[in-house]
mmCIF file of C-alpha atoms in Angstrom:
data_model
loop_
_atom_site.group_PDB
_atom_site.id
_atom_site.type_symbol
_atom_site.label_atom_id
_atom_site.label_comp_id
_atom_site.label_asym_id
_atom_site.label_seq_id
_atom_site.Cartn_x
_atom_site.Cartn_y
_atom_site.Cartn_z
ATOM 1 C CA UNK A 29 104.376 96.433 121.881
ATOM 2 C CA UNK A 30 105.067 100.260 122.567
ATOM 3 C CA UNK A 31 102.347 102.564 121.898
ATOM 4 C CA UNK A 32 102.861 105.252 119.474
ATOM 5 C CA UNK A 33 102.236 108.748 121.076
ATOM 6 C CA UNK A 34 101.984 110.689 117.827
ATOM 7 C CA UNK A 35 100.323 110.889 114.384
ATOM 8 C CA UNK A 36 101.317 112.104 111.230
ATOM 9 C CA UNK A 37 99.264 114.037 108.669
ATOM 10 C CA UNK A 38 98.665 114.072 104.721
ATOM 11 C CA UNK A 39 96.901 116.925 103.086
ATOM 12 C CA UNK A 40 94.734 115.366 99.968
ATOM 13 C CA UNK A 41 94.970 118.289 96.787
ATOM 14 C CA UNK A 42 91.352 117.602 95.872
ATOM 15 C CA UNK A 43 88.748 116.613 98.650
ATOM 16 C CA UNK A 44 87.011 114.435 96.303
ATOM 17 C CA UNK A 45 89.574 111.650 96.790
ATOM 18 C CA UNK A 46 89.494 111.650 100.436
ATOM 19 C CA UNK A 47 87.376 108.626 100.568
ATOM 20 C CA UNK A 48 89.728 107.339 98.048
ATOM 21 C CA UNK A 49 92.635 107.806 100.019
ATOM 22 C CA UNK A 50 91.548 106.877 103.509
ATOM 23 C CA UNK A 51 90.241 103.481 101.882
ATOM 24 C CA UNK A 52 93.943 103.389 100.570
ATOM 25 C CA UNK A 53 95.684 103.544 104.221
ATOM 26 C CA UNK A 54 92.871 101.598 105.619
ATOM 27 C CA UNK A 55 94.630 98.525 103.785
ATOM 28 C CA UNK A 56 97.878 99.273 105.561
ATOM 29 C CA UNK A 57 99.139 99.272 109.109
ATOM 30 C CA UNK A 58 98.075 103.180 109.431
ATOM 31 C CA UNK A 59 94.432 104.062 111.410
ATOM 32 C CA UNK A 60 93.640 106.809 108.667
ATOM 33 C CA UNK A 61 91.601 109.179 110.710
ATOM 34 C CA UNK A 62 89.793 112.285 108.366
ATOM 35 C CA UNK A 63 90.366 115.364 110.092
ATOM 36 C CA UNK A 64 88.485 117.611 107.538
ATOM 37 C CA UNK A 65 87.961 117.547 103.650
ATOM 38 C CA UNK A 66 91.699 117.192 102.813
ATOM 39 C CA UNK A 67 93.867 116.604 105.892
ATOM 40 C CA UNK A 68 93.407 112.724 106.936
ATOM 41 C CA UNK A 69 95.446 111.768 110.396
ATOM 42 C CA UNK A 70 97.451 108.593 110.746
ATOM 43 C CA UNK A 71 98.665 106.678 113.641
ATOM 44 C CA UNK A 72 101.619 104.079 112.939
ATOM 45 C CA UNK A 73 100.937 100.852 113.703
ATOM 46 C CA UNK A 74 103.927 100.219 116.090
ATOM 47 C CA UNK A 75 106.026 102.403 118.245
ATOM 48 C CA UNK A 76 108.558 103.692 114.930
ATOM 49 C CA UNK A 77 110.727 106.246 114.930
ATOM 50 C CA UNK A 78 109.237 109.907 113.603
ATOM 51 C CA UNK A 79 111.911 109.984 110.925
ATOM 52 C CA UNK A 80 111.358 106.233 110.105
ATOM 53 C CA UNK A 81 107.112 106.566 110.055
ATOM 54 C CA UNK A 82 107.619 109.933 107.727
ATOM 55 C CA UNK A 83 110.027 107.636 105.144
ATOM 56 C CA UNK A 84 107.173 104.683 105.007
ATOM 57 C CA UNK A 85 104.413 107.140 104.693
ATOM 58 C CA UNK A 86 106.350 108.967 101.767
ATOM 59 C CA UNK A 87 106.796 105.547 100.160
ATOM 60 C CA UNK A 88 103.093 105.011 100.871
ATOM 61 C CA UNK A 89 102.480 108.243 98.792
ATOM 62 C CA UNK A 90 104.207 106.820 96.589
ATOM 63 C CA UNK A 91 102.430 103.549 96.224
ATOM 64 C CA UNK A 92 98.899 105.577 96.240
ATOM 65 C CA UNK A 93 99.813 108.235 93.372
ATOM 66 C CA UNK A 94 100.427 104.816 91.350
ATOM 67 C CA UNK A 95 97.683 102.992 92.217
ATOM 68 C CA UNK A 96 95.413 106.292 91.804
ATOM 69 C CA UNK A 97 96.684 108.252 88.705
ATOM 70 C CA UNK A 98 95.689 111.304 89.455
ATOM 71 C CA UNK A 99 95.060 111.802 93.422
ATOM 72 C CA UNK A 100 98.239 113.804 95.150
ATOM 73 C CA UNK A 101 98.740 113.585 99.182
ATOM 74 C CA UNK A 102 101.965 114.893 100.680
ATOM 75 C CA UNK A 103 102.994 114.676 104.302
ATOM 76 C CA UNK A 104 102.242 117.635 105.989
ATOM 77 C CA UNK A 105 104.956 119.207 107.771
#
């Protein structure tokens, strides 16, 4: 397996559902790292594509706004 030399970030609208959302992407393949009170890092769990890992992770966010009514995360740019 390649390692992946890059992570993407998320930027949480309210910092009360960090925990919420790192617990979230702890139950993926993504190593949710918190970077501060609403950005939260994550590493893909395989050597993907940029443009692939950004379409999972927006299907991800996705998956999480559904699960949680009510907490927003968008990939940061």
């Amino acid at each position: 397996m390649l390692a992946v030399d890059y992570q993407l970030e998320i930027r949480i609208d309210r910092p009360a559902d960090l925990d919420s959302v790192v617990a979230f992407f702890e139950r993926s393949a993504y190593a949710p790292e918190p970077v501060d009170e609403r950005t939260i890092a994550l590493t893909p769990p395989e050597a993907l594509d940029l443009p692939l890992a950004r379409r999972e992770l927006e299907i991800y966010l996705r998956i999480l706004g559904r699960v949680h009514p009510g907490v927003a995360a968008t990939l940061a740019a």
